XYZ file of C-alpha atoms in Angstrom:
351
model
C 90.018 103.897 28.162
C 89.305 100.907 30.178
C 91.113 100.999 33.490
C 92.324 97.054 33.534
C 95.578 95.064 32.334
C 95.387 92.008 30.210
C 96.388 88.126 31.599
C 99.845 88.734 30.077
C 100.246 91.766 32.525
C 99.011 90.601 35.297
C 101.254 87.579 34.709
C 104.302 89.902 34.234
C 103.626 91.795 37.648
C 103.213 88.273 39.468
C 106.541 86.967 37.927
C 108.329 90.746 38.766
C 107.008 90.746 42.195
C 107.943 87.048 43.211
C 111.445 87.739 41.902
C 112.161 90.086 44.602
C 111.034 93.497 42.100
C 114.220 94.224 40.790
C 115.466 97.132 38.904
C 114.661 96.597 35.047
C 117.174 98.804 32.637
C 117.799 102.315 34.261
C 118.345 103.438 30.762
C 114.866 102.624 29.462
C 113.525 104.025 32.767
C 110.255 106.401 31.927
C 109.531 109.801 33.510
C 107.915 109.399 36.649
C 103.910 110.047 36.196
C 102.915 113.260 37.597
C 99.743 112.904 39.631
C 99.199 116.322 40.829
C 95.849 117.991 40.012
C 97.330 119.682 36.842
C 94.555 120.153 33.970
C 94.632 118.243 30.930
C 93.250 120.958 28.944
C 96.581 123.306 28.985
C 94.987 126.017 26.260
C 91.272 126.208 26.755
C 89.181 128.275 24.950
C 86.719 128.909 27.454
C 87.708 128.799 31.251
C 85.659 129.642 34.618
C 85.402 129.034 38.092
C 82.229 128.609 40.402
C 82.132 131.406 43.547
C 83.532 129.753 46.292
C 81.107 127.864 48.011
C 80.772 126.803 51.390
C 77.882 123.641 51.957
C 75.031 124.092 54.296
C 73.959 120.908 54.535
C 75.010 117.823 57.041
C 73.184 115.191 53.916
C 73.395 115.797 50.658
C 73.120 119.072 49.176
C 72.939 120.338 45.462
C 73.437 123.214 44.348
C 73.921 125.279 41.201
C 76.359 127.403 39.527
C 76.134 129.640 36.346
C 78.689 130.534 34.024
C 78.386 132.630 30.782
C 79.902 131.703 27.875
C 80.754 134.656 26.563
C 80.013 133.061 22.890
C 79.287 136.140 20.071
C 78.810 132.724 17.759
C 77.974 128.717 17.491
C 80.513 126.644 18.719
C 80.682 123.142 19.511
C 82.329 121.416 22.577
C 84.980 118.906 21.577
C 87.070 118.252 24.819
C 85.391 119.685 28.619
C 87.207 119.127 31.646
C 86.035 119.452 35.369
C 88.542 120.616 38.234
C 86.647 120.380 41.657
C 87.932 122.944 44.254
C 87.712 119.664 47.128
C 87.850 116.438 45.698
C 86.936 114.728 48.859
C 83.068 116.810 49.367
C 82.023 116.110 45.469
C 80.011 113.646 44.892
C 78.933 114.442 41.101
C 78.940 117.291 39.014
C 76.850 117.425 35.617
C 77.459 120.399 32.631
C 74.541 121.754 31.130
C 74.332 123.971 28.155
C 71.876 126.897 28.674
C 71.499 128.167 25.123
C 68.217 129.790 25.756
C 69.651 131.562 29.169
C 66.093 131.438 30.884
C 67.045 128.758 33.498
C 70.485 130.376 34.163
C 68.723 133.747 35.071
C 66.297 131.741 37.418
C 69.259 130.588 39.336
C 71.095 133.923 40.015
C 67.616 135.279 40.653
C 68.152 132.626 43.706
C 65.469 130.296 42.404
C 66.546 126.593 41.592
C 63.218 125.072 40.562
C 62.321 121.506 42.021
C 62.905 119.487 38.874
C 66.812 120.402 39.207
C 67.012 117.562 41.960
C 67.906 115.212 39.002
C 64.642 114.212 37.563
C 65.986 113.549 33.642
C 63.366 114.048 30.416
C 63.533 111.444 28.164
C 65.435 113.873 25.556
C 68.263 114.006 28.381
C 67.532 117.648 29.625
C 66.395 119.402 33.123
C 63.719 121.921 31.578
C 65.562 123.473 28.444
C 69.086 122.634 29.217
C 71.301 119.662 27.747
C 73.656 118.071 29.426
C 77.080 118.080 28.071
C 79.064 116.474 30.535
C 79.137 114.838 34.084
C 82.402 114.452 36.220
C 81.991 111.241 38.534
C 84.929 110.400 41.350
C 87.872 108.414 39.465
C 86.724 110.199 35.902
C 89.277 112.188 33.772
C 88.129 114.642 31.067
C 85.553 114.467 28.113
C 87.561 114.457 24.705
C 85.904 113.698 21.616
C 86.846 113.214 17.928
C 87.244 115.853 15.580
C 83.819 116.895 14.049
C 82.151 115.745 16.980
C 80.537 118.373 19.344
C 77.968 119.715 21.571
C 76.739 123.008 20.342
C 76.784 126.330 22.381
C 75.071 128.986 20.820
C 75.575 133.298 21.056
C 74.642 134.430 24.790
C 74.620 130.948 25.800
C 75.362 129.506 29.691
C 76.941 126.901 31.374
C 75.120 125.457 34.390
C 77.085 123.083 36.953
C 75.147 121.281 38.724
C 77.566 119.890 41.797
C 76.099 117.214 44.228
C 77.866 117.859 47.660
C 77.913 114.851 49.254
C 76.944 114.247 53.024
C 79.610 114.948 55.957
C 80.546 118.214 53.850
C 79.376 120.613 55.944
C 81.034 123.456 56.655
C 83.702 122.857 54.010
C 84.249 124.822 50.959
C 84.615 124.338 47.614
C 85.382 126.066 43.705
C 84.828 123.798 40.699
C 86.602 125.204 37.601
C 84.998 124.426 34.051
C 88.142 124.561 31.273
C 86.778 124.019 27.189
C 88.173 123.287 24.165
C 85.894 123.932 21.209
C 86.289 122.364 17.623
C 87.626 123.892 14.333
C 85.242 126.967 13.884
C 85.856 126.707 9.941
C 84.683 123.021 10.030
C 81.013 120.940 10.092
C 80.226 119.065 13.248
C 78.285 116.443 13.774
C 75.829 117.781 17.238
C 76.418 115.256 19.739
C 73.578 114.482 22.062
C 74.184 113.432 25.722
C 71.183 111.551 27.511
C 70.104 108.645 30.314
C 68.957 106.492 27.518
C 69.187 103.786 30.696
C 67.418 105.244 33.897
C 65.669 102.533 36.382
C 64.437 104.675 38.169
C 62.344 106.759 35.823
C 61.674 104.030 33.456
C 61.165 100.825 35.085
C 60.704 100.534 38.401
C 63.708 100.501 40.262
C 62.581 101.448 43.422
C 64.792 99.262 46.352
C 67.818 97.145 46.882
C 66.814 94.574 49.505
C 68.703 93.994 52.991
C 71.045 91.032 53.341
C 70.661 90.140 49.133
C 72.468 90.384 46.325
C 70.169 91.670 44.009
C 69.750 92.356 40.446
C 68.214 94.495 38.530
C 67.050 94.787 34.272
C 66.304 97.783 32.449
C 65.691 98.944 29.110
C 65.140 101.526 26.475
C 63.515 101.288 23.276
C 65.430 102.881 20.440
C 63.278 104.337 17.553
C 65.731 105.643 15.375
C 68.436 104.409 14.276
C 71.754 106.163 16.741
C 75.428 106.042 16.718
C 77.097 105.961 19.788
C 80.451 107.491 20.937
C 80.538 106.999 24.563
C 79.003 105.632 27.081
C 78.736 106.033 31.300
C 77.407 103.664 33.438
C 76.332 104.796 37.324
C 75.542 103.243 40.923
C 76.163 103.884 43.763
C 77.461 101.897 46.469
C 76.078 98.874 46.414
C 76.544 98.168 42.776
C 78.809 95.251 41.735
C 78.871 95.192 38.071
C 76.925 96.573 34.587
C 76.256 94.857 31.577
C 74.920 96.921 28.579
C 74.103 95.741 24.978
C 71.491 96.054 22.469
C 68.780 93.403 20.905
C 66.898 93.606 18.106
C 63.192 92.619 18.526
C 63.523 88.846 17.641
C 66.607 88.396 20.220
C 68.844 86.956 17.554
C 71.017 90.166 16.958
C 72.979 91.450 19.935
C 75.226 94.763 19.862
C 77.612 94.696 23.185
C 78.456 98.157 24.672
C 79.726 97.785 27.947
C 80.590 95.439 30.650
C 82.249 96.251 33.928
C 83.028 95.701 37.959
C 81.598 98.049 39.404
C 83.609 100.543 41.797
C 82.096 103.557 42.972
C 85.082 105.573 43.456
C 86.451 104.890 39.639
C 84.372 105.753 37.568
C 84.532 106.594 33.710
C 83.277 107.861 30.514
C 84.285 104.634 28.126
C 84.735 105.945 24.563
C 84.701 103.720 21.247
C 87.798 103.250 18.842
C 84.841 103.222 16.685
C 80.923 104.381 16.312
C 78.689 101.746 17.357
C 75.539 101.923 15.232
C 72.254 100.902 16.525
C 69.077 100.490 14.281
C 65.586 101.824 15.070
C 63.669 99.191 16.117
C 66.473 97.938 18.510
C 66.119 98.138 22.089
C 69.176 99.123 25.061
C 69.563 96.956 27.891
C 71.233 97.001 31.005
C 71.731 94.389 33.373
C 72.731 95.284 37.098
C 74.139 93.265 39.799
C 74.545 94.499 43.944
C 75.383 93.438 46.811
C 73.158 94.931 49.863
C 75.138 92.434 52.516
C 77.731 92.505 55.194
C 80.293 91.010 52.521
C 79.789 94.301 50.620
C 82.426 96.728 52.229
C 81.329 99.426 50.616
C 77.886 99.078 52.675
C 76.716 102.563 53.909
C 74.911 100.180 56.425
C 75.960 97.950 59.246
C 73.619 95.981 59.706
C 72.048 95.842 56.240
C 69.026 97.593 55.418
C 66.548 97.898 52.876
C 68.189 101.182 50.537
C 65.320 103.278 48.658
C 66.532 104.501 45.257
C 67.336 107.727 44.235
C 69.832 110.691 43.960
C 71.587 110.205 47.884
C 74.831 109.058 48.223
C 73.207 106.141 50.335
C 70.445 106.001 47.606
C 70.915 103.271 45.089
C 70.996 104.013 41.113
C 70.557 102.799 38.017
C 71.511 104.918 34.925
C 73.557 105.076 31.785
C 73.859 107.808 30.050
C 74.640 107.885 25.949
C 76.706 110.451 23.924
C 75.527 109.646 20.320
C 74.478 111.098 16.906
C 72.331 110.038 14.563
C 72.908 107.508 12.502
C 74.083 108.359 8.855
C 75.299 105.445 5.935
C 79.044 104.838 6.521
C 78.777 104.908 10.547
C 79.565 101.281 10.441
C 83.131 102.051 9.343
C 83.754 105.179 10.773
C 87.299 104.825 12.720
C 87.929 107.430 15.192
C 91.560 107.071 15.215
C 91.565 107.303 11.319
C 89.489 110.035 11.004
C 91.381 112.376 13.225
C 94.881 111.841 12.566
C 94.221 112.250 8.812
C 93.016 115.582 10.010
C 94.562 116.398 13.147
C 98.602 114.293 13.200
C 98.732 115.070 17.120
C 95.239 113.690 17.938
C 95.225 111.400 20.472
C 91.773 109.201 21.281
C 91.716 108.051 24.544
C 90.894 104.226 23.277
């Protein structure tokens, strides 16, 4: 689901344009898109909406958002979407699954402990929760393969954590949470969702200097061996562009997993045709490139100045978060597209 056209359609668009754009064949004319905020999950199994809320804060403000699930048994997540209320206020939202319900009755006790301000664990949760999903601006919805899912269990929660972003206040907002869960009659595979990639927690990503374009390694060691359906890159405004792969620990084997331009305002979830095994032993890298000058336009700052890391909209980032399994013999040849429609004719994998 890589938002870019191939030289051949760029070429086409070029050629169209220079000739004046005329009409092609009004017979073979699509249906106009429709790009109104209508859901992509039509038939959800599980559907709420946040109280409206209306932000406090002039910078940013966070705040949380509990949902029951109104689960009697185990079910597992296969597609999540996230409607925001106000578009224009949001600057992230992340899904956590509360399946032991002690942090969602801490919140509507009116306590939201100190570690919600986005510190991850290394297992990808805030306290006990696990994150299932995170909405970014320019994202769509989480959909994943048949037998793939994040488990909810009896009496379980949702928690939404939304990051208001700053300028917002006085506005209001009401994020809706719609689910689809998989076939209750068949095995999933429990899908974990985590920052194997975080700079800031892991290596020392503290600053992007003024007036530089800077960049910026990190890593992760992998001790057993994963397979990964997804992946999600983040920065913030100063980032330029992400390169992710994985080595093994001579350097002579290299997995690729992601490379992209960075832009702030589209971001995505990119999904694999296919499972991408990675052996224990091997270790995730991520190469990041910004620009903290007065070329960048996206510069919160005018002149340049030296930006801090961390969760602020004018804070810089460095994270990449993982939706995996582990690793079982046959991964390697596991075909998403296969898989499904074999089991599921209508499926559709966003490739």
């Amino acid at each position: 689901n890589e938002k870019t056209l191939t030289n051949d359609e760029i070429e086409t668009i070029k050629k169209w344009v220079d000739n004046g754009t005329p009409r092609g064949d009004v017979q073979l004319e699509p249906k106009p898109e429709d790009f109104s905020d209508k859901p992509h999950i039509q038939f959800p199994d599980f559907s709420g909406t946040a109280n409206t809320y209306t932000v406090k804060e002039i910078a940013d403000e966070f705040k949380f958002f509990v949902l029951p699930s109104n689960l009697n048994e185990s079910r597992y997540i296969n597609q999540i979407e996230l409607i925001p209320g106000n578009r224009k206020i949001v600057h992230h939202i992340v899904v956590f699954a509360d399946n032991q319900g002690d942090v969602s009755k801490q919140i509507e006790q009116g306590m939201e402990p100190s570690v919600f301000k986005g510190s991850y664990t290394s297992s990808g949760s805030l306290s006990s929760l696990q994150v299932v999903c995170e909405w970014l601006p320019g994202g769509t919805y989480c959909k994943y393969p048949s037998y793939f899912g994040f488990r909810m269990r009896p009496g379980s929660h949702y928690i939404l954590q939304i990051h208001y972003a700053p300028g917002s206040q006085g506005q209001s907002d009401a994020t809706t949470l719609k689910v689809k869960y998989s076939n209750p009659y068949k095995e999933c595979r429990e899908l974990s969702m985590v920052p194997l990639i975080d700079g800031i927690q892991n290596d020392g990503f503290t600053m992007v200097p003024a007036n530089q374009q800077f960049q910026f390694h990190a890593q992760s060691f992998v001790p057993e061996p994963i397979s990964v359906l997804a992946i999600m890159p983040h920065m913030h405004l100063l980032g330029t562009k992400m390169k992710v792969y994985a080595t093994n620990e001579f350097g002579t084997d290299t997995i690729p997993l992601v490379e992209t331009n960075w832009d702030f305002h589209w971001q995505e979830i990119y999904n694999f045709p296919k499972l991408i095994p990675i052996p224990g032993g091997y270790t995730i890298h991520a190469d990041a490139w910004y620009d903290n000058t007065i070329y960048n336009k996206e510069n919160p700052f005018n002149p340049p100045q030296d930006v801090m890391a961390g969760n602020g909209t004018k804070n810089e980032m460095l994270q990449c978060f993982f939706s995996f399994v582990p690793y079982i013999q046959g991964d390697e040849m596991y075909d998403f597209k296969i898989a499904d429609i074999s089991v599921n004719p209508d499926f559709e994998f966003k490739e």
